[in-house]
PDB file of C-alpha atoms in Angstrom:
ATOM      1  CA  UNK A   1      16.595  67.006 -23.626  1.00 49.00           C
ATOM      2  CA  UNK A   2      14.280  64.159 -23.204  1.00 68.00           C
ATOM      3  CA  UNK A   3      12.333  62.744 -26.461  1.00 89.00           C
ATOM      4  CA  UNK A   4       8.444  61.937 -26.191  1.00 97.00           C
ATOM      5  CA  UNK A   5       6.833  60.372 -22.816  1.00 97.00           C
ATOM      6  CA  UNK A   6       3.538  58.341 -22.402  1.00 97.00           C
ATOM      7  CA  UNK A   7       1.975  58.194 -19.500  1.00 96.00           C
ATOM      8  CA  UNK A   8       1.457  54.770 -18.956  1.00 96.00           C
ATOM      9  CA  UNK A   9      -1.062  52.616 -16.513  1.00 96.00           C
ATOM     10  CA  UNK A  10      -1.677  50.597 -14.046  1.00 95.00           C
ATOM     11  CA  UNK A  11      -4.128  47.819 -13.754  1.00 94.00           C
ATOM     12  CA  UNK A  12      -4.643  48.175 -10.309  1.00 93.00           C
ATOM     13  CA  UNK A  13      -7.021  50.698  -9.422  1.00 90.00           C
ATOM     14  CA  UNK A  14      -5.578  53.460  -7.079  1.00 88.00           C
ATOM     15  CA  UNK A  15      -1.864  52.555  -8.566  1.00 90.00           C
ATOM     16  CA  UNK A  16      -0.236  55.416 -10.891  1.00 84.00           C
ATOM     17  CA  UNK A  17       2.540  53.658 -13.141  1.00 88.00           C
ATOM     18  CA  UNK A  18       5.598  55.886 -14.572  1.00 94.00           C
ATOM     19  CA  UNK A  19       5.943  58.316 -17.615  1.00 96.00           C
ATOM     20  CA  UNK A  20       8.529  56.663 -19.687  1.00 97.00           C
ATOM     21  CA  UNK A  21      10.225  57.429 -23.048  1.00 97.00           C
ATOM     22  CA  UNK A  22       7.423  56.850 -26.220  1.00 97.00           C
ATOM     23  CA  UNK A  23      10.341  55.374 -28.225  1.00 97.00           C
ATOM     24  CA  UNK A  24      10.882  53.092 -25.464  1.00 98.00           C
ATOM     25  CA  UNK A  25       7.522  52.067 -24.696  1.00 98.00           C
ATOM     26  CA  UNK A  26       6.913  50.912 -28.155  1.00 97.00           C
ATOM     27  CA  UNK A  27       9.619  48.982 -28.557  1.00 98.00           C
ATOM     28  CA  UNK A  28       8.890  47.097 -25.695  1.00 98.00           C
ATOM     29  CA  UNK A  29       4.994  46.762 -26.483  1.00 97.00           C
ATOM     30  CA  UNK A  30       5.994  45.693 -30.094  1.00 96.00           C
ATOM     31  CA  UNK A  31       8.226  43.036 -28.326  1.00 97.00           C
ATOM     32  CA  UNK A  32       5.449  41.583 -25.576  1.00 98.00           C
ATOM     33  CA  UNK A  33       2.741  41.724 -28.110  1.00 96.00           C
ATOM     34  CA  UNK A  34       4.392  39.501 -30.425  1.00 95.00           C
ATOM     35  CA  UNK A  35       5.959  37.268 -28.401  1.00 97.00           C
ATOM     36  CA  UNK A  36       2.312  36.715 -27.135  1.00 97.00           C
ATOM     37  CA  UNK A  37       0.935  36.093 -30.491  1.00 94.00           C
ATOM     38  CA  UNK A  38       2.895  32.825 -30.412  1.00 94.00           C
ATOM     39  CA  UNK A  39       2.100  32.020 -27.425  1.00 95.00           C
ATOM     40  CA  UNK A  40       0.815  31.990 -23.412  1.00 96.00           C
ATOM     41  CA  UNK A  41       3.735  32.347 -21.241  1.00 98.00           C
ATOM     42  CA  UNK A  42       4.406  32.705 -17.416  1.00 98.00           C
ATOM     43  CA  UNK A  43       5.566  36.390 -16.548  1.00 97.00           C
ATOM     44  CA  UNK A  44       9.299  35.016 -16.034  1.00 97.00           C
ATOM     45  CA  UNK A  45       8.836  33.158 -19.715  1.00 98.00           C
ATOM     46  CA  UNK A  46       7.755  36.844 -21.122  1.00 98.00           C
ATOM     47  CA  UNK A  47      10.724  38.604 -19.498  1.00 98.00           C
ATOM     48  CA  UNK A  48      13.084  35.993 -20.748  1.00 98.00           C
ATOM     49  CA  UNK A  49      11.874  36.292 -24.042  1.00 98.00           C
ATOM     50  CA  UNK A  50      11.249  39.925 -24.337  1.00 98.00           C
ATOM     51  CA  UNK A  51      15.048  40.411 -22.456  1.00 98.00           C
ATOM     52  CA  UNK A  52      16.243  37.959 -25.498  1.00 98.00           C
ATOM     53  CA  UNK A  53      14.496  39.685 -28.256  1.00 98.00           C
ATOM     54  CA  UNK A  54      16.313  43.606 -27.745  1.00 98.00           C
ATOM     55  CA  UNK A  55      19.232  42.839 -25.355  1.00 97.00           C
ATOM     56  CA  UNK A  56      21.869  43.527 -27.698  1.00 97.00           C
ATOM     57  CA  UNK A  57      19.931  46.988 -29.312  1.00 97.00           C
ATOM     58  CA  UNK A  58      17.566  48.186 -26.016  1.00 97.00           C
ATOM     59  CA  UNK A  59      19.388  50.947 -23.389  1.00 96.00           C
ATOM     60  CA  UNK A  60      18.019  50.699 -20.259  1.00 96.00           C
ATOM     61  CA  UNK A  61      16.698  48.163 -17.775  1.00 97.00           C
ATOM     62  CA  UNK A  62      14.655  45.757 -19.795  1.00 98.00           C
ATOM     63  CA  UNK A  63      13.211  43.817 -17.302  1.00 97.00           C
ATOM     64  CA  UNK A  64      11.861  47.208 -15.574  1.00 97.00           C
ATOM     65  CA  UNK A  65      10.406  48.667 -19.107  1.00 98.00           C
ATOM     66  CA  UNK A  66       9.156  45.377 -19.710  1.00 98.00           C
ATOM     67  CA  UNK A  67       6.796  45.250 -16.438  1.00 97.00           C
ATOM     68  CA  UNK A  68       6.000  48.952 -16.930  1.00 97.00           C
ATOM     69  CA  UNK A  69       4.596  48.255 -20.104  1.00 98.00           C
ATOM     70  CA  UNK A  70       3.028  45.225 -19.266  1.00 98.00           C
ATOM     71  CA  UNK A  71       0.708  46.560 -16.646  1.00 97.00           C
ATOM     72  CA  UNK A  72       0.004  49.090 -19.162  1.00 97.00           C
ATOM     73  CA  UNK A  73      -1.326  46.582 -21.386  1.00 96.00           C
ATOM     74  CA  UNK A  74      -3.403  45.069 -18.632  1.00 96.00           C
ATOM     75  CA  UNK A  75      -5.017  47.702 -17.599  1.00 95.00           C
ATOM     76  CA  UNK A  76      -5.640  48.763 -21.676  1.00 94.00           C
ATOM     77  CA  UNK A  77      -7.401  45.253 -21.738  1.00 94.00           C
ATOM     78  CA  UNK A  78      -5.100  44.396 -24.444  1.00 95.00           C
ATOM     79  CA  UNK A  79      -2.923  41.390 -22.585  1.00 97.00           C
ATOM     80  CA  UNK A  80      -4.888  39.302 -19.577  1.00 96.00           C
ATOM     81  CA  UNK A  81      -3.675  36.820 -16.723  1.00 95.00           C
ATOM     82  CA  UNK A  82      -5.186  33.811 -17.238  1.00 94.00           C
ATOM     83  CA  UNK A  83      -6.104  32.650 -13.605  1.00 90.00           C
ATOM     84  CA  UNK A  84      -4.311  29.198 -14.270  1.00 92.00           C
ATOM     85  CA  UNK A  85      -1.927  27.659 -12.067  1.00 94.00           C
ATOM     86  CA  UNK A  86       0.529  28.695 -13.196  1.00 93.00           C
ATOM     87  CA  UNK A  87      -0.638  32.056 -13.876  1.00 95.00           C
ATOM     88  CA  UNK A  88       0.099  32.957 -17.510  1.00 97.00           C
ATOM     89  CA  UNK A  89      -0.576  35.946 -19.811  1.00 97.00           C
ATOM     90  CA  UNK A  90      -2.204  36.055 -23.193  1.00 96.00           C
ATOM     91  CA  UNK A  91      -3.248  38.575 -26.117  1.00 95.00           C
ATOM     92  CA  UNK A  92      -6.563  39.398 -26.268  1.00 93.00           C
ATOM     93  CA  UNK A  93      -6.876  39.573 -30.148  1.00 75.00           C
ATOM     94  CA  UNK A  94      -9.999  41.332 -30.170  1.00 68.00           C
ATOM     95  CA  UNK A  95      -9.103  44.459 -28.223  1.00 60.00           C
ATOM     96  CA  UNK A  96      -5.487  44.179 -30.258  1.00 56.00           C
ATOM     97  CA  UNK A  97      -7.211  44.487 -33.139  1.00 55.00           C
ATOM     98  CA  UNK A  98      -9.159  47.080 -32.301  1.00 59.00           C
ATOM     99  CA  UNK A  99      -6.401  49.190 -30.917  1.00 57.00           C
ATOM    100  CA  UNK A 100      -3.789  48.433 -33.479  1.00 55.00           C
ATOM    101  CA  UNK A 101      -5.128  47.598 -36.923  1.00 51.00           C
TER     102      UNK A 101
END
């Protein structure tokens, strides 16, 4: 029997993203939003990091949950590229706060 889904989304307008596991999802958006607290990183630095952070406890393919729930957080307006060269992604404090404190 499968636990709790979210519907997540996509920032791209027209795109549907996937339903994926709640228990899942927040362990990976935990992950990405603190890793970006620290710091703006390149979306190969986030996967590296976030792949580092629950290898050894996370069941399933991190690198897939981890853009699933990054695009979800886009399109929330919580996380943002930053148009740079090279492109990088950062919190956007205000909206985090506003979602999650």
């Amino acid at each position: 029997m499968k636990g709790e889904q979210i519907q997540t989304l996509h920032p791209q307008a027209g795109k549907s993203n996937k339903r994926i596991s709640l228990e899942k999802y927040l362990i990976v958006k935990g992950n990405i939003l603190s890793i970006l607290s620290e710091a703006q990183l390149t979306h190969t630095e986030l996967m590296e990091r976030l792949y580092e952070n629950i290898k050894d406890t996370f069941k399933g393919g991190i690198q897939w949950y981890g853009e699933t729930v990054k695009l979800d957080l886009e399109a929330r307006g919580v996380i943002e590229r930053t148009g740079s060269k090279p492109e990088k992604y950062r919190l956007l404090k205000d909206k985090y706060k506003e979602l999650f404190n």
